[in-house]
Coordinates of C-alpha atoms and ligand atoms in Angstrom, one line a residue:
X1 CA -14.6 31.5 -5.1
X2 CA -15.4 31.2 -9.0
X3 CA -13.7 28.6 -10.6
X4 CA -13.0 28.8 -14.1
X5 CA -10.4 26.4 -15.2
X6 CA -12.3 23.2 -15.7
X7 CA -10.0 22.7 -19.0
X8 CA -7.2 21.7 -16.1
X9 CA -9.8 19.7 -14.1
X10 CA -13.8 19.8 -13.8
X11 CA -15.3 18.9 -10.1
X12 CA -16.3 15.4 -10.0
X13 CA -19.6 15.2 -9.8
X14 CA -21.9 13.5 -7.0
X15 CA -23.3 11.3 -9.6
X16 CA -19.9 9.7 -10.5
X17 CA -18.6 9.4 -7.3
X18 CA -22.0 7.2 -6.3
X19 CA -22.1 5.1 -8.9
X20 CA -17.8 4.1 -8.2
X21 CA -18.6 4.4 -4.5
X22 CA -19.6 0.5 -4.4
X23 CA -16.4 -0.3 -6.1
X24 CA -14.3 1.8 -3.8
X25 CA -15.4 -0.3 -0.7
X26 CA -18.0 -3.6 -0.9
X27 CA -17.1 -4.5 -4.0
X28 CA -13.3 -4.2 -4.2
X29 CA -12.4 -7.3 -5.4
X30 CA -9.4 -8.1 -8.8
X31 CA -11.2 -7.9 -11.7
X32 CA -8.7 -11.4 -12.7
X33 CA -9.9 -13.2 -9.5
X34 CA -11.6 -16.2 -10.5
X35 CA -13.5 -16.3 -7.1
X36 CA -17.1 -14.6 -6.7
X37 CA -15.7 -11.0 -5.7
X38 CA -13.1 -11.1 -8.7
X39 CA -15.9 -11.9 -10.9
X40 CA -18.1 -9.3 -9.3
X41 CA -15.5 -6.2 -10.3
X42 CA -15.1 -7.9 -13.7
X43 CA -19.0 -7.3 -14.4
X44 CA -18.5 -4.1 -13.3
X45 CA -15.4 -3.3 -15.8
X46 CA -17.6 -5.6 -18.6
X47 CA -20.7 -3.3 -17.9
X48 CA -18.8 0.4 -17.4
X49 CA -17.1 -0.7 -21.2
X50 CA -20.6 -1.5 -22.7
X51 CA -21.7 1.9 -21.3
X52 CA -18.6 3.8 -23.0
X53 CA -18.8 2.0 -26.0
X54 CA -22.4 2.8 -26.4
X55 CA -21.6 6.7 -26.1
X56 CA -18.7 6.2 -28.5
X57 CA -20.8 4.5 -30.8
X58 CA -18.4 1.5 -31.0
X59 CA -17.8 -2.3 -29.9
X60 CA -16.8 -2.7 -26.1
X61 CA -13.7 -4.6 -27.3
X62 CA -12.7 -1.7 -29.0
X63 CA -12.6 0.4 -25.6
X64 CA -9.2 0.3 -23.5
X65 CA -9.5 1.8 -20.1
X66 CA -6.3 3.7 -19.0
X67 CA -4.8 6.3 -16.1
X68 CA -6.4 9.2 -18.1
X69 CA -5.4 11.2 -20.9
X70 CA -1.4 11.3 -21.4
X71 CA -1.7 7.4 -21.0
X72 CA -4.4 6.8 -23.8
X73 CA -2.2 9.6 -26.1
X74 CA 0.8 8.0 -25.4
X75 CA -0.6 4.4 -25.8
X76 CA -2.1 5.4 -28.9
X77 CA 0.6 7.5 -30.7
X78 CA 3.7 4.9 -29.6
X79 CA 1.3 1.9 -30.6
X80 CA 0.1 2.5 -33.8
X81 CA 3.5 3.8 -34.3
X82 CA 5.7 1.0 -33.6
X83 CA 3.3 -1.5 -35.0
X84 CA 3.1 0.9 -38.4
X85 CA 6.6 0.7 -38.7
X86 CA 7.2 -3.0 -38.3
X87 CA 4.2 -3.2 -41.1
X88 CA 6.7 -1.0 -43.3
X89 CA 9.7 -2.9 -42.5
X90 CA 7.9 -6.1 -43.6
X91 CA 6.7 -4.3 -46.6
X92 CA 10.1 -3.2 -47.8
X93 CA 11.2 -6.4 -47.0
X94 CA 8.4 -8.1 -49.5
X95 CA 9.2 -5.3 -52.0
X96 CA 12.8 -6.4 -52.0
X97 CA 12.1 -10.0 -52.3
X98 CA 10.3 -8.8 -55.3
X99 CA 12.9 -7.2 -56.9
X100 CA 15.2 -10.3 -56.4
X101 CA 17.1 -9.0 -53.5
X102 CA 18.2 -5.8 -54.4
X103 CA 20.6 -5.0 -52.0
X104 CA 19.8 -2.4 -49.1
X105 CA 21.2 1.0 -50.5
X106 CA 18.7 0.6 -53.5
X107 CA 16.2 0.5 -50.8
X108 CA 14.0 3.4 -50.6
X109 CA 15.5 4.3 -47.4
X110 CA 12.9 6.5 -46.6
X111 CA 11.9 6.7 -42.2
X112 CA 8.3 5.7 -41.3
X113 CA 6.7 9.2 -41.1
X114 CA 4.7 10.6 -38.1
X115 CA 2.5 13.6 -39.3
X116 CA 0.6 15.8 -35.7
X117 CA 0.1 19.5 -35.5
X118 CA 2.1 22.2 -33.7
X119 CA -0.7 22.8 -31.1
X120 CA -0.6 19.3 -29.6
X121 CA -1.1 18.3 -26.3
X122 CA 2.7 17.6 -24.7
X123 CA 1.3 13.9 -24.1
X124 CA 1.4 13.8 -28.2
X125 CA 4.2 16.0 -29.0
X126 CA 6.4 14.4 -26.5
X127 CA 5.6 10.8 -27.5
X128 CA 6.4 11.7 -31.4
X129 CA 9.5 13.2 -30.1
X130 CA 10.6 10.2 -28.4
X131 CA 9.7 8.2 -31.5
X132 CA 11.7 10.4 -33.4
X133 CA 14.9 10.1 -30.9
X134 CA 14.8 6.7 -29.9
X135 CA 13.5 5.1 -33.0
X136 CA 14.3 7.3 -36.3
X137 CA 10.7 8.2 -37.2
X138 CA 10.0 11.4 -38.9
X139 CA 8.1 14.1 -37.5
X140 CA 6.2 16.4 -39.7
X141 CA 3.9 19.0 -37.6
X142 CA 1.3 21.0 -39.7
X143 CA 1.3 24.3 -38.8
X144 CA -2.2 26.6 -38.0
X145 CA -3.7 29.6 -39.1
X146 CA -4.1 32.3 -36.7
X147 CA -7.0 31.1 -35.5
X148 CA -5.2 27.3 -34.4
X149 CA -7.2 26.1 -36.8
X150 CA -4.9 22.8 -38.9
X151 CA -6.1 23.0 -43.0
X152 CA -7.1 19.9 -44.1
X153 CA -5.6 20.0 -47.6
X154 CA -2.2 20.7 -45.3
X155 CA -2.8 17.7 -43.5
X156 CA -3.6 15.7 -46.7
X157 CA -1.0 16.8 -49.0
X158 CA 1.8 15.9 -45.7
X159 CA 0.7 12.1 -46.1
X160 CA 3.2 10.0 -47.7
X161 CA 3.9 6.3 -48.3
X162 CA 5.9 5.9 -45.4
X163 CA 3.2 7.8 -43.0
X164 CA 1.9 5.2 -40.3
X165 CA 0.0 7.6 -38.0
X166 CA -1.7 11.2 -38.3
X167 CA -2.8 12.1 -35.0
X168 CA -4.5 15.7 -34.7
X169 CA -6.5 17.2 -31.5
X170 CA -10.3 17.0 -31.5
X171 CA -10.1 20.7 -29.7
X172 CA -7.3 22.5 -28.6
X173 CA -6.3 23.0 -24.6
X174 CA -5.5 26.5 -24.6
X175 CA -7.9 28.4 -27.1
X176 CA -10.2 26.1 -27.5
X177 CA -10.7 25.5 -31.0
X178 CA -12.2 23.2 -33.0
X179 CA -10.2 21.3 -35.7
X180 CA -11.8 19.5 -38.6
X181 CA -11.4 16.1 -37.4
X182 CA -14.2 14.5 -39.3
X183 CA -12.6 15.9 -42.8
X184 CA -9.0 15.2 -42.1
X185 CA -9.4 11.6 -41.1
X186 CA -11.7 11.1 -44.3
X187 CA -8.3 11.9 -45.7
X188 CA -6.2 9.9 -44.0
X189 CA -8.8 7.0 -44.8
X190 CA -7.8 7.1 -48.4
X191 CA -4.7 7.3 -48.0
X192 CA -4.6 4.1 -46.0
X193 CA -3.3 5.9 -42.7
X194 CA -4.5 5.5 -39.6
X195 CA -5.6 8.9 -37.5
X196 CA -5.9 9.3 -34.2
X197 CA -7.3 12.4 -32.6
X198 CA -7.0 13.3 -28.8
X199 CA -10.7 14.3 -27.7
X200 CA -9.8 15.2 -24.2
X201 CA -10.7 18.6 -24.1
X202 CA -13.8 17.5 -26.4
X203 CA -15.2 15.1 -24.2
X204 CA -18.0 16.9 -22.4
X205 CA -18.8 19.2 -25.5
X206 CA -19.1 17.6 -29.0
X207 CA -19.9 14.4 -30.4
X208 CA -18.0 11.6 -29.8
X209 CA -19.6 8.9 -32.2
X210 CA -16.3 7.5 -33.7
X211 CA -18.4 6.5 -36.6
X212 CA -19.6 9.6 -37.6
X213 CA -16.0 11.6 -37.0
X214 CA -14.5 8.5 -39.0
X215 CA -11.4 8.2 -36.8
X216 CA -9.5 5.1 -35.4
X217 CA -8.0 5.7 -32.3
X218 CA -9.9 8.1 -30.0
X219 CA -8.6 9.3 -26.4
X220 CA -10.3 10.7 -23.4
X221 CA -9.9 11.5 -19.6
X222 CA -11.8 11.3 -16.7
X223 CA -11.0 14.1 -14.9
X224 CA -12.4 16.8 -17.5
X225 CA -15.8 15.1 -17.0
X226 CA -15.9 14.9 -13.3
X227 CA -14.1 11.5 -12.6
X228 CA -11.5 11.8 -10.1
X229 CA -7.9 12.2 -11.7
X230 CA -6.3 8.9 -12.8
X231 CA -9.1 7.4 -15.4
X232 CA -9.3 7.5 -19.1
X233 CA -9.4 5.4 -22.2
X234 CA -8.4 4.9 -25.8
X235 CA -11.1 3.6 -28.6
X236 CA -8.8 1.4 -30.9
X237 CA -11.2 0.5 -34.2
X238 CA -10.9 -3.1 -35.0
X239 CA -8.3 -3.9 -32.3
X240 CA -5.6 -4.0 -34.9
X241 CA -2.1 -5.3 -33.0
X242 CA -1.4 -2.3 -31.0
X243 CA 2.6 -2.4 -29.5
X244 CA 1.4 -1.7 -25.3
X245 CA 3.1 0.6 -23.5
X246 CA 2.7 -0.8 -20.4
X247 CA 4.3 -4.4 -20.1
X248 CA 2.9 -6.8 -17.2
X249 CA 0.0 -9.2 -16.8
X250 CA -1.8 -8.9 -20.1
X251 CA -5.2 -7.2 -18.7
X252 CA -6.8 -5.0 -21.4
X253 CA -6.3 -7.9 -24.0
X254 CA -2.9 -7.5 -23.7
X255 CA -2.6 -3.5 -24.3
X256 CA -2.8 -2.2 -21.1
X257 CA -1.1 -4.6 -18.3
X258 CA -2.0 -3.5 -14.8
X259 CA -4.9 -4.1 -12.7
X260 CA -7.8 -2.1 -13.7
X261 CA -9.1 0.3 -12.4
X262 CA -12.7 -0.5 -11.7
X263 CA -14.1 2.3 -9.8
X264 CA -12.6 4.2 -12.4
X265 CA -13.9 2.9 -15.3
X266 CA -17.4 2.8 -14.1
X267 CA -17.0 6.4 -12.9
X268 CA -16.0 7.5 -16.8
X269 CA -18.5 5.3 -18.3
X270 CA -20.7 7.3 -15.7
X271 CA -19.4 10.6 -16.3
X272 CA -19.6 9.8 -20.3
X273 CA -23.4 8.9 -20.2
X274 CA -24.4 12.3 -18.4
X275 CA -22.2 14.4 -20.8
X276 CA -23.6 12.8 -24.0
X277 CA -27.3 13.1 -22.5
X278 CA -26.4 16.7 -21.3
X279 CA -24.5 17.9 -24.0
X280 CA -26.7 19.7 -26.5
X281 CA -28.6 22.0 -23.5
X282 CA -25.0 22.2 -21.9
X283 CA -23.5 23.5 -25.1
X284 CA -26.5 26.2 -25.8
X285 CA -26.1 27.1 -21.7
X286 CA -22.4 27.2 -21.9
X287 CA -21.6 28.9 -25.1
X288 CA -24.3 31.9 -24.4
X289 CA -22.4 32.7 -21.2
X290 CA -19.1 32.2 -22.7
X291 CA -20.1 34.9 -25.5
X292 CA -21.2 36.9 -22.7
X293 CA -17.7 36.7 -20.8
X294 CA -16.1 37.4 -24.2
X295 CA -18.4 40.4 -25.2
X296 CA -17.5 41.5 -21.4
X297 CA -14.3 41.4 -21.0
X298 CA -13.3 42.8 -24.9
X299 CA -15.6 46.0 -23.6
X300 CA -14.1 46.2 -20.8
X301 CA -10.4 45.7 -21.5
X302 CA -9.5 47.8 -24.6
X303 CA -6.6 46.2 -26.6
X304 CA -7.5 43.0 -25.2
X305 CA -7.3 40.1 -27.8
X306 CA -8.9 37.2 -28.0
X307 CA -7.7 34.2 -29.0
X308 CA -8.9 31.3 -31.3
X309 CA -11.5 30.7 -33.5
X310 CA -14.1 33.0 -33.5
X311 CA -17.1 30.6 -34.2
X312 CA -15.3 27.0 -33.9
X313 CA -14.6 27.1 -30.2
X314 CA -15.8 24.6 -27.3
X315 CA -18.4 25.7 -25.6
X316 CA -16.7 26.7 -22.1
X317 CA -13.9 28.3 -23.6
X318 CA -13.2 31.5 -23.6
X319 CA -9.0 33.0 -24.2
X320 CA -7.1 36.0 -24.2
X321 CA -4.2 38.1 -24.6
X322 CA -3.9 41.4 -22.1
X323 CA -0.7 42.5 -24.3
X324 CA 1.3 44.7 -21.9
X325 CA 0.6 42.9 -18.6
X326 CA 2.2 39.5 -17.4
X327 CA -0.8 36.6 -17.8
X328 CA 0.8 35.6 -14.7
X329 CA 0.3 38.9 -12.9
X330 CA -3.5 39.0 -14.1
X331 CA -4.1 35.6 -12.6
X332 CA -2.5 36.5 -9.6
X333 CA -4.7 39.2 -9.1
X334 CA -7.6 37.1 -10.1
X335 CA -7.2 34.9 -7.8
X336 CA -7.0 37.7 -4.8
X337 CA -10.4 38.7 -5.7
X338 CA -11.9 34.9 -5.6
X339 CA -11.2 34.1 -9.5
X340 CA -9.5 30.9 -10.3
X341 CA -8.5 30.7 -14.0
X342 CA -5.3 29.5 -16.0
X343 CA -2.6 30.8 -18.1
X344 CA -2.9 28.8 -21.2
X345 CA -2.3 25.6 -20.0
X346 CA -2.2 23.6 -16.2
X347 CA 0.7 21.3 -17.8
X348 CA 2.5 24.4 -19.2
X349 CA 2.0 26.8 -16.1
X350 CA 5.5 27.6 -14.4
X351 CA 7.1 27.5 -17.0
X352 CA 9.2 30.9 -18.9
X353 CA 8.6 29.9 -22.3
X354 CA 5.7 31.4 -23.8
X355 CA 2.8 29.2 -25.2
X356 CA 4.1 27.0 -27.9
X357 CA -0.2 27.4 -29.4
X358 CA 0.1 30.9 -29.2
X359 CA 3.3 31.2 -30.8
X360 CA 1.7 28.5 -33.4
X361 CA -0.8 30.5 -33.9
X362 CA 1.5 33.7 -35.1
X363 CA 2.0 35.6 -31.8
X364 CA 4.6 37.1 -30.7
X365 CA 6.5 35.8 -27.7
X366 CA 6.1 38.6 -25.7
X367 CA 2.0 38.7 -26.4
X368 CA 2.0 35.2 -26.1
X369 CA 3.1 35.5 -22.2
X370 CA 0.0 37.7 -21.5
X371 CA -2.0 34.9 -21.9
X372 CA -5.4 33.9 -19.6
X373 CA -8.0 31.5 -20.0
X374 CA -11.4 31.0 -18.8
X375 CA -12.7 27.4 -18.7
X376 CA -16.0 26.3 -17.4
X377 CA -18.9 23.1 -17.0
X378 CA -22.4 23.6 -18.1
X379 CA -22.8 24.4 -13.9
X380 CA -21.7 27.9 -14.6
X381 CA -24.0 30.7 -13.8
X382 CA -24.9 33.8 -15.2
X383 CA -23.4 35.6 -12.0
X384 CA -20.2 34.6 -12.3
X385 CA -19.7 35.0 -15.5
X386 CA -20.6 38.5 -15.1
X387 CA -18.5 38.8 -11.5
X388 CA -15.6 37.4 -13.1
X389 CA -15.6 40.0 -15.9
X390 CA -15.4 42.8 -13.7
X391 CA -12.8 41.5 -11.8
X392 CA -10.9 40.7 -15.1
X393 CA -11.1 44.3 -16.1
X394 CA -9.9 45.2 -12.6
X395 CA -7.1 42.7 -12.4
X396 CA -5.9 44.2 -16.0
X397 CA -5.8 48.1 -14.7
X398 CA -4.1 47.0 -11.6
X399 CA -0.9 45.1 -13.8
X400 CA -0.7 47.9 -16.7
X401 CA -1.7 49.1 -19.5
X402 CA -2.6 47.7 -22.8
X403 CA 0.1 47.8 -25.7
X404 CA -1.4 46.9 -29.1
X405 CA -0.7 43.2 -30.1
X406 CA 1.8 42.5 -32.6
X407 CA 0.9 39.4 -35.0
X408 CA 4.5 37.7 -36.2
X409 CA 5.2 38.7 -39.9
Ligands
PLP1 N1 -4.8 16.1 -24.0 C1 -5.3 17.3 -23.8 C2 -5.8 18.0 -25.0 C3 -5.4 17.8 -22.5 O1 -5.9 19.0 -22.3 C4 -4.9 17.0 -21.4 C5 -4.9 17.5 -20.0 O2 -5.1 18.7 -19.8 C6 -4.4 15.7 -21.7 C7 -4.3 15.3 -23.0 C8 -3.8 14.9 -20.6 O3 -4.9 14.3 -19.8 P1 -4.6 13.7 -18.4 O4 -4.6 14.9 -17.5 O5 -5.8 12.9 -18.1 O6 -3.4 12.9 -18.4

């Protein structure tokens, strides 16, 4: 079997599963436990933070271990959410004391603003939508070129007073591109507005010093560095007051109650350590095969398109559309000869609708079904790559023919 979707999930590795093996049996006390086995766990969760704060490139405070991905995205985009818009309600509040009390329809009026991208994770679109239902916050989603690339003039010229939070992928799920974090949050910093950027994807390919990208609010997951599933965390600069999500005994200084979980967190800071002393040769190993995948399968498959950036793509990411097949045919047919990929993405597989990226991105609904993607870890080898594109070509001939992609007007 070749597995190629390590954007869903990467195999834990033997190195992160020793180092959390002590903290899965000896050493399995409560981390609030006053008593020598409590205290023992909270070393452990003290230590594992130092580790990811060093790879981060920021304070251990500033570190808040979570269940993984959707829980930092959520923590992060609700948060700084509902705490931006209670620091704009006391704001208009001051500015009508100012003006002696004008009364409330001379008000601006205007909803705390919430500006994301179209090619989100669900984790972030789905939290701005509740915001938006529940609370009255405004959504404004910055569309993408065709490569899923996000402009950053777009992104700066959407930023109004009222704008508490930007929050834009460090690369995407399904194609794999690269946004320019670094120069959109140099805008939001001018502007005064915080900017968070979900790095899931990112974490076991590009740098991560929050310094250097200039963000606030940074969120990872286990389980795409070889953790087991159920880890992650959320860098918070400064630990400004953050609204939790998650009510309860006040662990996590307050902004993420539940008991920890220690094994966890020392498997991520684990799993973050290799992956930032690994990265550059796993990049340079990664990305030569991927181009060779690529160069393979558009050979082999004529009409076949591929999708995202041509340059500014992680490095185990390789996407296409087969228009004129079913993506979902072609994976079937991977999978019988001993292929596992994805269609776009694990969280969107099963579902009819086509790829809201793709469609994002300026494809048509129909070319937007045919999609497949090809994720893997720095452990691929040169075999399968090349096994896997034969068996791609294969899998393609066997579900139909090739109709020539149509990009939306
Ligand atoms: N954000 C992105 C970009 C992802 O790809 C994923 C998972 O695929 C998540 C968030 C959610 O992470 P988790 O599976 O740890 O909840």
């Amino acid at each position: 079997m070749i597995y190629l979707d390590a954007a869903a999930t990467a195999p834990p590795r033997r190195e992160v599963l020793e180092a959390m093996w002590p903290y899965l049996t000896t050493e399995f006390g409560n981390p609030s436990s006053s008593h020598s086995a409590g205290e023992s766990a909270a070393r452990a969760l003290e230590e594992a933070r130092e580790t990811a704060a060093a790879v981060l490139g920021c304070r251990p405070g500033e570190i808040i271990f979570t269940s993984g991905g959707t829980e930092a995205d959520n923590l992060a985009v609700k948060g700084l959410a509902l705490t931006g818009m209670d620091r704009l309600d006391r704001m208009d509040r001051l500015d009508r004391l100012d003006r002696l009390e004008r009364p409330a329809h001379e008000r601006s009026g205007a909803s705390p603003q919430l500006v994301s991208t179209a090619v989100e994770h669900p984790a972030v679109l789905e939290s701005l939508d509740y915001l938006r239902r529940r609370h009255g916050f405004r959504v404004m989603l910055l569309p993408v070129d065709e490569t899923g690339m996000v402009d950053p003039e777009e992104a700066a010229a959407a930023l109004t007073p009222e704008t508490v939070l930007c929050s834009v992928m460090y690369a995407n799920n399904e194609v794999g591109t690269i946004q320019p974090v670094g120069e959109i949050a140099a805008r939001c910093r001018a502007a005064g507005v915080p900017f968070h950027t979900d790095a899931v994807q990112a974490g076991g390919w590009l740098d991560l010093d929050v310094g250097t990208l200039g963000v606030d609010a940074l969120s990872l997951s286990g389980h795409k560095l070889g953790t087991p599933k159920g880890i992650g965390l959320l860098y918070l600069r400064g630990a400004p007051p953050l609204e939790p999500v998650m009510h309860g005994g006040g662990q996590e200084r307050g902004r993420r109650s539940g008991t920890e979980n220690v094994a966890g967190a020392v498997g991520m800071a684990a799993a973050l350590a290799l992956a930032a002393a690994e990265r550059d040769d796993a990049a340079r190993h990664a990305s030569a095969l991927r181009n060779r995948l690529i160069d393979a399968v558009l050979r082999g498959v004529p009409g076949a398109l591929l999708t995202g950036h041509g340059t500014e793509r992680l490095p185990g990411h390789a996407s296409f559309c087969f228009p004129g097949t079913s993506g979902e045919a072609v994976l079937l047919e991977l999978e019988r000869a001993g292929v596992l990929c994805s269609s776009g993405s694990a969280c969107a597989a099963g579902s009819d609708e086509p790829s809201a990226v793709l469609t994002a991105m300026g494809l048509d609904r129909e070319t937007a079904q045919t999609a497949v993607r090809f994720t893997f870890t720095a452990a691929i080898r040169e075999g399968d790559v090349d096994r896997a594109a034969q068996e791609v070509v294969a899998a393609v001939a066997a579900v139909g023919g090739l109709a020539p992609a149509r990009l939306r007007a």
